[in-house]
Amino acid sequence: MMDHPRNAFFQGRIVPFAEATVSVMNVTFNYGTGAFGGIRGYWNADEEQLFVFRVQDHFERLLQSGKILRMNITYTVEELAAILTDLLRTEGYRQNCYIRPLIYKSANEIGGGVRLHDIEDDLTIFALPSIRLHQQGGLHVCFSAWRRIDDNAIPARGKVTGAYVNSALIKSDAVLAGYDEALVLNNDGHVSEASVANLFIIRKGVAITAPVNANVLEGITRRTLIQLLREELNVEVVERDIDHTEVYLADEAFLCGTSAQVSPITRIEHRPIGDGQIGDITVQLRDLYLDVVSGRVEKYREWLMPVYTAEAIQRG
Ligand code: PMP
């Protein structure tokens, strides 16, 4: 279970968490016209340091989602990272945490109609001290009866709050039918991703993932794993459309995302993936990813933002 944060960045400053509330008339609360991010902080006990993973990339994507929503967010990526550092130091987390930045239309005026223009925007950020992880074993997934949102309806590459109705429908119907998760087809009939995670399959030693124009969220973990597979594990990666039945024939499959990390899939509906065990490439990649995000691989330390100063670490 997650604990509550003690503070939040809200309306331009850090306030007690209970004060970070919006009105029932808030435009984003009513129409889903916000955008959010999900970022992880990893506690490295050896170095007594909290590392935030790929913070620039996450904030860049947040600002891009804001652009789609015609938001005027004046913070730069660097300023957002500084605000986050400040917030995390105030929380004083010495454990893994999950960070939620959210940009939203802050007006409380329903009379003006549903729109994106001529409404002020704001930013809030809060961080939870821990997050539920995917289960340890392999996931049992199904294909969803829902279709993934389409770029020409609700842009899938934006992390738009209202778009998560699609994810929630996909997830709940899968879980209530007894599965852990569902894969969802896009309107072309190709496999896009899961409810809140991207998909990779391995066929004959080649890793395959849907391209960025397959109505997937352009996942930062996805991008990370493409690089790690190619550069560290010497595995060829192909970004191309994935057919429905290719998943049945995959030797290995896994989901990935900030929250999912690398989550192996071992069963799809009534068929095992490969031999039904977690695959070798998946295991290697999962271990490597956890080393990278925790700061144990020198080459990729540039992806990590340390939260505490040297003096703070010494003080403990
Ligand atoms: N797809 C969707 C729909 C998501 O919500 C997420 C989680 N942000 C992902 C994929 C994975 O993206 P990332 O690796 O950037 O967390």
mmCIF file of C-alpha atoms and ligand atoms in Angstrom:
data_model
loop_
_atom_site.group_PDB
_atom_site.id
_atom_site.type_symbol
_atom_site.label_atom_id
_atom_site.label_comp_id
_atom_site.label_asym_id
_atom_site.label_seq_id
_atom_site.Cartn_x
_atom_site.Cartn_y
_atom_site.Cartn_z
ATOM 1 C CA MET A 1 0.000 0.000 0.000
ATOM 2 C CA MET A 2 1.068 3.583 -0.593
ATOM 3 C CA ASP A 3 1.440 6.068 2.220
ATOM 4 C CA HIS A 4 0.359 9.659 1.855
ATOM 5 C CA PRO A 5 2.898 12.357 1.071
ATOM 6 C CA ARG A 6 3.357 15.032 3.732
ATOM 7 C CA ASN A 7 3.721 17.874 1.254
ATOM 8 C CA ALA A 8 2.912 18.873 -2.297
ATOM 9 C CA PHE A 9 4.073 21.550 -4.673
ATOM 10 C CA PHE A 10 0.840 23.422 -5.330
ATOM 11 C CA GLN A 11 0.085 26.899 -6.679
ATOM 12 C CA GLY A 12 3.750 27.817 -6.871
ATOM 13 C CA ARG A 13 5.036 26.610 -3.497
ATOM 14 C CA ILE A 14 5.417 23.614 -1.213
ATOM 15 C CA VAL A 15 2.380 23.285 1.056
ATOM 16 C CA PRO A 16 1.081 20.629 3.502
ATOM 17 C CA PHE A 17 -0.498 17.869 1.438
ATOM 18 C CA ALA A 18 -3.997 18.482 2.841
ATOM 19 C CA GLU A 19 -3.944 22.015 1.425
ATOM 20 C CA ALA A 20 -3.328 20.828 -2.145
ATOM 21 C CA THR A 21 -6.952 20.536 -3.257
ATOM 22 C CA VAL A 22 -9.019 21.737 -6.202
ATOM 23 C CA SER A 23 -12.661 22.745 -6.478
ATOM 24 C CA VAL A 24 -15.413 20.485 -7.816
ATOM 25 C CA MET A 25 -15.830 23.225 -10.456
ATOM 26 C CA ASN A 26 -12.254 22.761 -11.656
ATOM 27 C CA VAL A 27 -12.208 22.404 -15.423
ATOM 28 C CA THR A 28 -9.742 19.494 -15.510
ATOM 29 C CA PHE A 29 -11.672 17.650 -12.797
ATOM 30 C CA ASN A 30 -14.739 17.927 -15.012
ATOM 31 C CA TYR A 31 -13.265 17.345 -18.487
ATOM 32 C CA GLY A 32 -9.984 15.441 -18.069
ATOM 33 C CA THR A 33 -7.940 18.179 -19.738
ATOM 34 C CA GLY A 34 -4.776 17.701 -17.675
ATOM 35 C CA ALA A 35 -1.554 15.832 -18.299
ATOM 36 C CA PHE A 36 0.604 13.960 -15.876
ATOM 37 C CA GLY A 37 3.823 12.065 -15.412
ATOM 38 C CA GLY A 38 4.961 9.113 -13.358
ATOM 39 C CA ILE A 39 8.586 9.147 -12.265
ATOM 40 C CA ARG A 40 10.475 6.915 -9.873
ATOM 41 C CA GLY A 41 13.048 7.731 -7.274
ATOM 42 C CA TYR A 42 15.320 4.838 -6.305
ATOM 43 C CA TRP A 43 17.018 4.772 -2.920
ATOM 44 C CA ASN A 44 20.629 3.582 -3.084
ATOM 45 C CA ALA A 45 21.442 2.458 0.460
ATOM 46 C CA ASP A 46 25.199 2.065 -0.173
ATOM 47 C CA GLU A 47 25.528 5.672 -1.259
ATOM 48 C CA GLU A 48 22.668 6.913 0.953
ATOM 49 C CA GLN A 49 21.378 8.698 -2.082
ATOM 50 C CA LEU A 50 17.985 9.016 -3.744
ATOM 51 C CA PHE A 51 18.258 8.861 -7.540
ATOM 52 C CA VAL A 52 15.440 10.108 -9.762
ATOM 53 C CA PHE A 53 15.399 8.267 -13.073
ATOM 54 C CA ARG A 54 15.458 10.197 -16.382
ATOM 55 C CA VAL A 55 13.880 13.262 -14.883
ATOM 56 C CA GLN A 56 14.640 15.479 -17.902
ATOM 57 C CA ASP A 57 12.935 13.046 -20.266
ATOM 58 C CA HIS A 58 9.881 12.808 -18.035
ATOM 59 C CA PHE A 59 9.515 16.564 -17.722
ATOM 60 C CA GLU A 60 10.108 17.043 -21.451
ATOM 61 C CA ARG A 61 7.266 14.624 -22.167
ATOM 62 C CA LEU A 62 5.074 16.421 -19.637
ATOM 63 C CA LEU A 63 5.659 19.749 -21.362
ATOM 64 C CA GLN A 64 4.958 18.140 -24.744
ATOM 65 C CA SER A 65 1.648 16.799 -23.437
ATOM 66 C CA GLY A 66 0.980 20.346 -22.244
ATOM 67 C CA LYS A 67 1.659 21.618 -25.737
ATOM 68 C CA ILE A 68 -0.958 19.274 -27.184
ATOM 69 C CA LEU A 69 -3.389 20.618 -24.578
ATOM 70 C CA ARG A 70 -2.514 24.250 -25.417
ATOM 71 C CA MET A 71 -1.084 24.821 -21.985
ATOM 72 C CA ASN A 72 1.106 27.722 -21.126
ATOM 73 C CA ILE A 73 3.463 26.153 -18.589
ATOM 74 C CA THR A 74 6.280 28.620 -18.066
ATOM 75 C CA TYR A 75 8.592 26.317 -16.090
ATOM 76 C CA THR A 76 11.579 24.919 -17.960
ATOM 77 C CA VAL A 77 12.674 21.299 -17.568
ATOM 78 C CA GLU A 78 15.523 22.505 -15.344
ATOM 79 C CA GLU A 79 13.151 24.511 -13.144
ATOM 80 C CA LEU A 80 10.824 21.526 -12.825
ATOM 81 C CA ALA A 81 13.769 19.344 -11.765
ATOM 82 C CA ALA A 82 14.770 21.959 -9.161
ATOM 83 C CA ILE A 83 11.207 22.108 -7.775
ATOM 84 C CA LEU A 84 11.155 18.320 -7.561
ATOM 85 C CA THR A 85 14.507 18.206 -5.767
ATOM 86 C CA ASP A 86 13.225 20.757 -3.274
ATOM 87 C CA LEU A 87 10.053 18.755 -2.679
ATOM 88 C CA LEU A 88 11.893 15.459 -2.209
ATOM 89 C CA ARG A 89 14.365 17.037 0.223
ATOM 90 C CA THR A 90 11.434 18.454 2.182
ATOM 91 C CA GLU A 91 9.867 14.989 2.297
ATOM 92 C CA GLY A 92 13.267 13.580 3.264
ATOM 93 C CA TYR A 93 12.642 10.235 1.601
ATOM 94 C CA ARG A 94 15.266 7.587 2.282
ATOM 95 C CA GLN A 95 13.407 4.889 0.359
ATOM 96 C CA ASN A 96 12.057 4.343 -3.140
ATOM 97 C CA CYS A 97 9.363 6.774 -4.126
ATOM 98 C CA TYR A 98 6.927 7.465 -6.925
ATOM 99 C CA ILE A 99 6.574 11.010 -8.191
ATOM 100 C CA ARG A 100 3.462 12.440 -9.783
ATOM 101 C CA PRO A 101 3.699 15.777 -11.613
ATOM 102 C CA LEU A 102 0.401 17.018 -12.991
ATOM 103 C CA ILE A 103 -0.362 20.026 -15.161
ATOM 104 C CA TYR A 104 -3.955 21.064 -15.371
ATOM 105 C CA LYS A 105 -6.413 23.764 -16.314
ATOM 106 C CA SER A 106 -6.750 25.502 -12.994
ATOM 107 C CA ALA A 107 -9.879 27.599 -13.676
ATOM 108 C CA ASN A 108 -13.071 26.877 -11.764
ATOM 109 C CA GLU A 109 -15.564 27.968 -14.387
ATOM 110 C CA ILE A 110 -17.908 25.538 -16.024
ATOM 111 C CA GLY A 111 -19.974 28.279 -17.725
ATOM 112 C CA GLY A 112 -17.218 29.006 -20.264
ATOM 113 C CA GLY A 113 -17.722 25.679 -22.047
ATOM 114 C CA VAL A 114 -15.456 22.756 -22.855
ATOM 115 C CA ARG A 115 -12.267 24.097 -24.424
ATOM 116 C CA LEU A 116 -8.499 24.286 -24.156
ATOM 117 C CA HIS A 117 -7.941 27.948 -24.970
ATOM 118 C CA ASP A 118 -8.140 30.998 -22.729
ATOM 119 C CA ILE A 119 -7.944 29.120 -19.443
ATOM 120 C CA GLU A 120 -5.070 29.405 -17.012
ATOM 121 C CA ASP A 121 -2.897 26.368 -16.299
ATOM 122 C CA ASP A 122 -1.014 25.259 -13.221
ATOM 123 C CA LEU A 123 1.371 22.594 -11.978
ATOM 124 C CA THR A 124 1.280 20.353 -8.964
ATOM 125 C CA ILE A 125 3.795 17.690 -7.902
ATOM 126 C CA PHE A 126 3.617 15.188 -5.099
ATOM 127 C CA ALA A 127 5.661 12.115 -4.273
ATOM 128 C CA LEU A 128 4.572 8.915 -2.583
ATOM 129 C CA PRO A 129 7.068 7.098 -0.396
ATOM 130 C CA SER A 130 6.485 3.703 -1.979
ATOM 131 C CA ILE A 131 4.544 2.039 -4.719
ATOM 132 C CA ARG A 132 2.928 -1.308 -5.222
ATOM 133 C CA LEU A 133 5.020 -3.411 -7.562
ATOM 134 C CA HIS A 134 3.853 -5.873 -10.122
ATOM 135 C CA GLN A 135 3.778 -9.386 -8.744
ATOM 136 C CA GLN A 136 7.040 -11.293 -8.581
ATOM 137 C CA GLY A 137 6.124 -14.184 -10.913
ATOM 138 C CA GLY A 138 5.071 -13.906 -14.546
ATOM 139 C CA LEU A 139 1.917 -12.073 -15.547
ATOM 140 C CA HIS A 140 -1.125 -13.792 -16.990
ATOM 141 C CA VAL A 141 -2.596 -11.445 -19.595
ATOM 142 C CA CYS A 142 -5.467 -11.419 -22.071
ATOM 143 C CA PHE A 143 -6.406 -9.363 -25.093
ATOM 144 C CA SER A 144 -8.793 -6.599 -24.186
ATOM 145 C CA ALA A 145 -12.134 -6.205 -25.950
ATOM 146 C CA TRP A 146 -11.421 -2.457 -25.903
ATOM 147 C CA ARG A 147 -9.370 -0.652 -28.537
ATOM 148 C CA ARG A 148 -6.540 1.717 -27.690
ATOM 149 C CA ILE A 149 -7.376 5.416 -28.030
ATOM 150 C CA ASP A 150 -6.433 6.831 -31.409
ATOM 151 C CA ASP A 151 -4.169 9.775 -32.150
ATOM 152 C CA ASN A 152 -6.976 11.486 -34.027
ATOM 153 C CA ALA A 153 -9.372 11.179 -31.083
ATOM 154 C CA ILE A 154 -7.345 11.460 -27.879
ATOM 155 C CA PRO A 155 -3.598 11.596 -28.581
ATOM 156 C CA ALA A 156 -2.052 8.435 -27.180
ATOM 157 C CA ARG A 157 1.446 9.932 -27.072
ATOM 158 C CA GLY A 158 0.284 12.613 -24.677
ATOM 159 C CA LYS A 159 -0.119 11.517 -21.090
ATOM 160 C CA VAL A 160 -3.525 13.147 -20.929
ATOM 161 C CA THR A 161 -5.599 12.560 -17.798
ATOM 162 C CA GLY A 162 -8.885 11.976 -19.659
ATOM 163 C CA ALA A 163 -7.235 9.290 -21.810
ATOM 164 C CA TYR A 164 -6.868 7.104 -18.747
ATOM 165 C CA VAL A 165 -10.559 6.177 -18.931
ATOM 166 C CA ASN A 166 -9.328 3.904 -21.736
ATOM 167 C CA SER A 167 -6.622 2.404 -19.504
ATOM 168 C CA ALA A 168 -9.046 1.951 -16.600
ATOM 169 C CA LEU A 169 -11.589 0.114 -18.785
ATOM 170 C CA ILE A 170 -8.839 -2.153 -20.115
ATOM 171 C CA LYS A 171 -7.388 -2.877 -16.680
ATOM 172 C CA SER A 172 -10.604 -3.453 -14.731
ATOM 173 C CA ASP A 173 -12.182 -5.745 -17.295
ATOM 174 C CA ALA A 174 -8.983 -7.818 -17.369
ATOM 175 C CA VAL A 175 -8.640 -8.043 -13.591
ATOM 176 C CA LEU A 176 -12.342 -8.801 -13.033
ATOM 177 C CA ALA A 177 -12.060 -11.605 -15.603
ATOM 178 C CA GLY A 178 -9.215 -13.122 -13.563
ATOM 179 C CA TYR A 179 -6.178 -11.837 -15.493
ATOM 180 C CA ASP A 180 -3.394 -9.632 -14.220
ATOM 181 C CA GLU A 181 -3.387 -7.273 -17.179
ATOM 182 C CA ALA A 182 -4.567 -6.929 -20.771
ATOM 183 C CA LEU A 183 -2.929 -6.159 -24.087
ATOM 184 C CA VAL A 184 -4.930 -3.855 -26.303
ATOM 185 C CA LEU A 185 -5.196 -3.620 -30.072
ATOM 186 C CA ASN A 186 -5.192 -0.283 -31.851
ATOM 187 C CA ASN A 187 -7.714 0.645 -34.511
ATOM 188 C CA ASP A 188 -5.505 -0.964 -37.189
ATOM 189 C CA GLY A 189 -5.860 -4.278 -35.354
ATOM 190 C CA HIS A 190 -2.225 -4.389 -34.262
ATOM 191 C CA VAL A 191 -1.078 -4.881 -30.688
ATOM 192 C CA SER A 192 -0.287 -1.516 -29.124
ATOM 193 C CA GLU A 193 0.497 -1.967 -25.431
ATOM 194 C CA ALA A 194 -1.041 -2.832 -22.047
ATOM 195 C CA SER A 195 -3.185 -0.537 -19.877
ATOM 196 C CA VAL A 196 -0.271 1.545 -18.558
ATOM 197 C CA ALA A 197 2.842 -0.183 -19.885
ATOM 198 C CA ASN A 198 4.545 -0.854 -23.211
ATOM 199 C CA LEU A 199 5.037 -4.363 -24.592
ATOM 200 C CA PHE A 200 8.047 -6.207 -25.944
ATOM 201 C CA ILE A 201 7.981 -9.705 -27.389
ATOM 202 C CA ILE A 202 11.045 -11.816 -28.191
ATOM 203 C CA ARG A 203 10.909 -14.028 -31.266
ATOM 204 C CA LYS A 204 13.963 -16.046 -32.252
ATOM 205 C CA GLY A 205 16.275 -13.820 -30.235
ATOM 206 C CA VAL A 206 14.945 -10.554 -31.711
ATOM 207 C CA ALA A 207 13.119 -8.078 -29.489
ATOM 208 C CA ILE A 208 10.042 -6.524 -31.109
ATOM 209 C CA THR A 209 8.026 -3.584 -29.828
ATOM 210 C CA ALA A 210 5.270 -1.525 -31.434
ATOM 211 C CA PRO A 211 6.451 1.685 -33.140
ATOM 212 C CA VAL A 212 5.672 5.120 -31.719
ATOM 213 C CA ASN A 213 2.950 5.636 -34.338
ATOM 214 C CA ALA A 214 0.992 2.563 -33.190
ATOM 215 C CA ASN A 215 -0.983 4.640 -30.654
ATOM 216 C CA VAL A 216 1.326 3.779 -27.785
ATOM 217 C CA LEU A 217 2.522 6.151 -25.120
ATOM 218 C CA GLU A 218 6.130 6.943 -26.020
ATOM 219 C CA GLY A 219 7.420 5.233 -22.905
ATOM 220 C CA ILE A 220 10.682 6.317 -21.349
ATOM 221 C CA THR A 221 11.282 2.804 -20.031
ATOM 222 C CA ARG A 222 10.630 1.474 -23.539
ATOM 223 C CA ARG A 223 13.303 3.820 -24.900
ATOM 224 C CA THR A 224 15.682 2.850 -22.096
ATOM 225 C CA LEU A 225 15.229 -0.868 -22.735
ATOM 226 C CA ILE A 226 15.734 -0.517 -26.487
ATOM 227 C CA GLN A 227 19.148 0.990 -25.716
ATOM 228 C CA LEU A 228 20.049 -1.558 -23.032
ATOM 229 C CA LEU A 229 19.026 -4.479 -25.241
ATOM 230 C CA ARG A 230 21.122 -3.207 -28.135
ATOM 231 C CA GLU A 231 24.156 -1.897 -26.321
ATOM 232 C CA GLU A 232 24.453 -4.173 -23.296
ATOM 233 C CA LEU A 233 22.737 -7.445 -24.167
ATOM 234 C CA ASN A 234 23.573 -7.408 -27.885
ATOM 235 C CA VAL A 235 19.972 -8.166 -28.790
ATOM 236 C CA GLU A 236 18.549 -6.836 -32.056
ATOM 237 C CA VAL A 237 15.510 -4.611 -31.510
ATOM 238 C CA VAL A 238 12.885 -3.978 -34.175
ATOM 239 C CA GLU A 239 10.161 -1.359 -33.842
ATOM 240 C CA ARG A 240 7.299 -2.567 -36.018
ATOM 241 C CA ASP A 241 3.627 -3.469 -35.881
ATOM 242 C CA ILE A 242 2.913 -6.613 -33.878
ATOM 243 C CA ASP A 243 0.156 -8.970 -35.012
ATOM 244 C CA HIS A 244 -2.306 -10.456 -32.526
ATOM 245 C CA THR A 245 -1.116 -14.034 -33.054
ATOM 246 C CA GLU A 246 2.573 -13.115 -32.842
ATOM 247 C CA VAL A 247 2.115 -12.737 -29.105
ATOM 248 C CA TYR A 248 0.941 -16.371 -28.912
ATOM 249 C CA LEU A 249 4.089 -17.448 -30.731
ATOM 250 C CA ALA A 250 6.548 -15.292 -28.792
ATOM 251 C CA ASP A 251 9.390 -17.051 -26.970
ATOM 252 C CA GLU A 252 9.322 -14.352 -24.295
ATOM 253 C CA ALA A 253 7.224 -11.294 -23.559
ATOM 254 C CA PHE A 254 7.320 -8.528 -20.992
ATOM 255 C CA LEU A 255 5.684 -5.236 -20.124
ATOM 256 C CA CYS A 256 7.679 -2.173 -19.229
ATOM 257 C CA GLY A 257 7.032 1.183 -17.694
ATOM 258 C CA THR A 258 8.052 3.369 -14.804
ATOM 259 C CA SER A 259 5.745 1.502 -12.501
ATOM 260 C CA ALA A 260 5.895 -1.936 -14.193
ATOM 261 C CA GLN A 261 9.703 -1.726 -14.594
ATOM 262 C CA VAL A 262 10.337 -5.001 -16.488
ATOM 263 C CA SER A 263 7.374 -7.318 -15.824
ATOM 264 C CA PRO A 264 7.564 -10.741 -17.500
ATOM 265 C CA ILE A 265 4.448 -12.216 -19.119
ATOM 266 C CA THR A 266 4.290 -16.007 -18.937
ATOM 267 C CA ARG A 267 0.732 -16.726 -20.080
ATOM 268 C CA ILE A 268 -1.657 -15.182 -22.590
ATOM 269 C CA GLU A 269 -5.232 -16.315 -22.151
ATOM 270 C CA HIS A 270 -5.082 -20.126 -22.446
ATOM 271 C CA ARG A 271 -1.590 -20.403 -23.892
ATOM 272 C CA PRO A 272 1.862 -20.287 -22.286
ATOM 273 C CA ILE A 273 4.360 -17.735 -23.607
ATOM 274 C CA GLY A 274 7.306 -19.844 -24.762
ATOM 275 C CA ASP A 275 7.615 -22.676 -22.261
ATOM 276 C CA GLY A 276 5.623 -20.762 -19.651
ATOM 277 C CA GLN A 277 8.717 -19.767 -17.665
ATOM 278 C CA ILE A 278 10.225 -16.292 -17.459
ATOM 279 C CA GLY A 279 12.614 -16.033 -20.425
ATOM 280 C CA ASP A 280 16.411 -15.582 -20.266
ATOM 281 C CA ILE A 281 16.561 -12.236 -22.059
ATOM 282 C CA THR A 282 13.756 -10.925 -19.857
ATOM 283 C CA VAL A 283 15.580 -11.947 -16.673
ATOM 284 C CA GLN A 284 18.856 -10.396 -17.825
ATOM 285 C CA LEU A 285 17.137 -7.185 -18.865
ATOM 286 C CA ARG A 286 15.127 -6.931 -15.647
ATOM 287 C CA ASP A 287 18.268 -7.297 -13.522
ATOM 288 C CA LEU A 288 20.237 -4.857 -15.646
ATOM 289 C CA TYR A 289 17.415 -2.297 -15.538
ATOM 290 C CA LEU A 290 17.285 -2.446 -11.732
ATOM 291 C CA ASP A 291 21.063 -1.977 -11.569
ATOM 292 C CA VAL A 292 20.889 0.997 -13.934
ATOM 293 C CA VAL A 293 18.053 2.816 -12.148
ATOM 294 C CA SER A 294 19.706 2.290 -8.757
ATOM 295 C CA GLY A 295 22.988 3.831 -9.931
ATOM 296 C CA ARG A 296 25.026 0.623 -10.035
ATOM 297 C CA VAL A 297 26.085 1.007 -13.686
ATOM 298 C CA GLU A 298 28.568 3.856 -14.150
ATOM 299 C CA LYS A 299 27.849 4.299 -17.864
ATOM 300 C CA TYR A 300 24.225 5.224 -17.229
ATOM 301 C CA ARG A 301 24.633 7.421 -14.155
ATOM 302 C CA GLU A 302 23.905 10.435 -16.357
ATOM 303 C CA TRP A 303 20.268 9.262 -16.401
ATOM 304 C CA LEU A 304 20.038 9.746 -12.645
ATOM 305 C CA MET A 305 19.415 12.929 -10.718
ATOM 306 C CA PRO A 306 20.797 12.704 -7.149
ATOM 307 C CA VAL A 307 18.474 14.427 -4.685
ATOM 308 C CA TYR A 308 20.748 14.948 -1.692
ATOM 309 C CA THR A 309 23.923 17.010 -1.522
ATOM 310 C CA ALA A 310 27.193 15.525 -0.261
ATOM 311 C CA GLU A 311 26.761 17.380 3.060
ATOM 312 C CA ALA A 312 23.241 16.045 3.524
ATOM 313 C CA ILE A 313 24.498 12.487 2.977
ATOM 314 C CA GLN A 314 27.245 12.963 5.542
ATOM 315 C CA ARG A 315 24.753 14.330 8.085
ATOM 316 C CA GLY A 316 22.608 11.259 7.377
HETATM 317 N N1 PMP B 1 1.849 3.301 -21.697
HETATM 318 C C1 PMP B 1 0.971 3.961 -20.917
HETATM 319 C C2 PMP B 1 -0.429 4.119 -21.386
HETATM 320 C C3 PMP B 1 1.396 4.475 -19.687
HETATM 321 O O1 PMP B 1 0.528 5.140 -18.902
HETATM 322 C C4 PMP B 1 2.731 4.276 -19.276
HETATM 323 C C5 PMP B 1 3.188 4.788 -17.943
HETATM 324 N N2 PMP B 1 3.615 6.114 -18.014
HETATM 325 C C6 PMP B 1 3.610 3.626 -20.145
HETATM 326 C C7 PMP B 1 3.129 3.134 -21.341
HETATM 327 C C8 PMP B 1 5.061 3.477 -19.805
HETATM 328 O O2 PMP B 1 5.690 4.739 -19.918
HETATM 329 P P1 PMP B 1 6.996 5.095 -19.085
HETATM 330 O O3 PMP B 1 7.986 4.056 -19.377
HETATM 331 O O4 PMP B 1 7.407 6.430 -19.598
HETATM 332 O O5 PMP B 1 6.602 5.114 -17.657
#
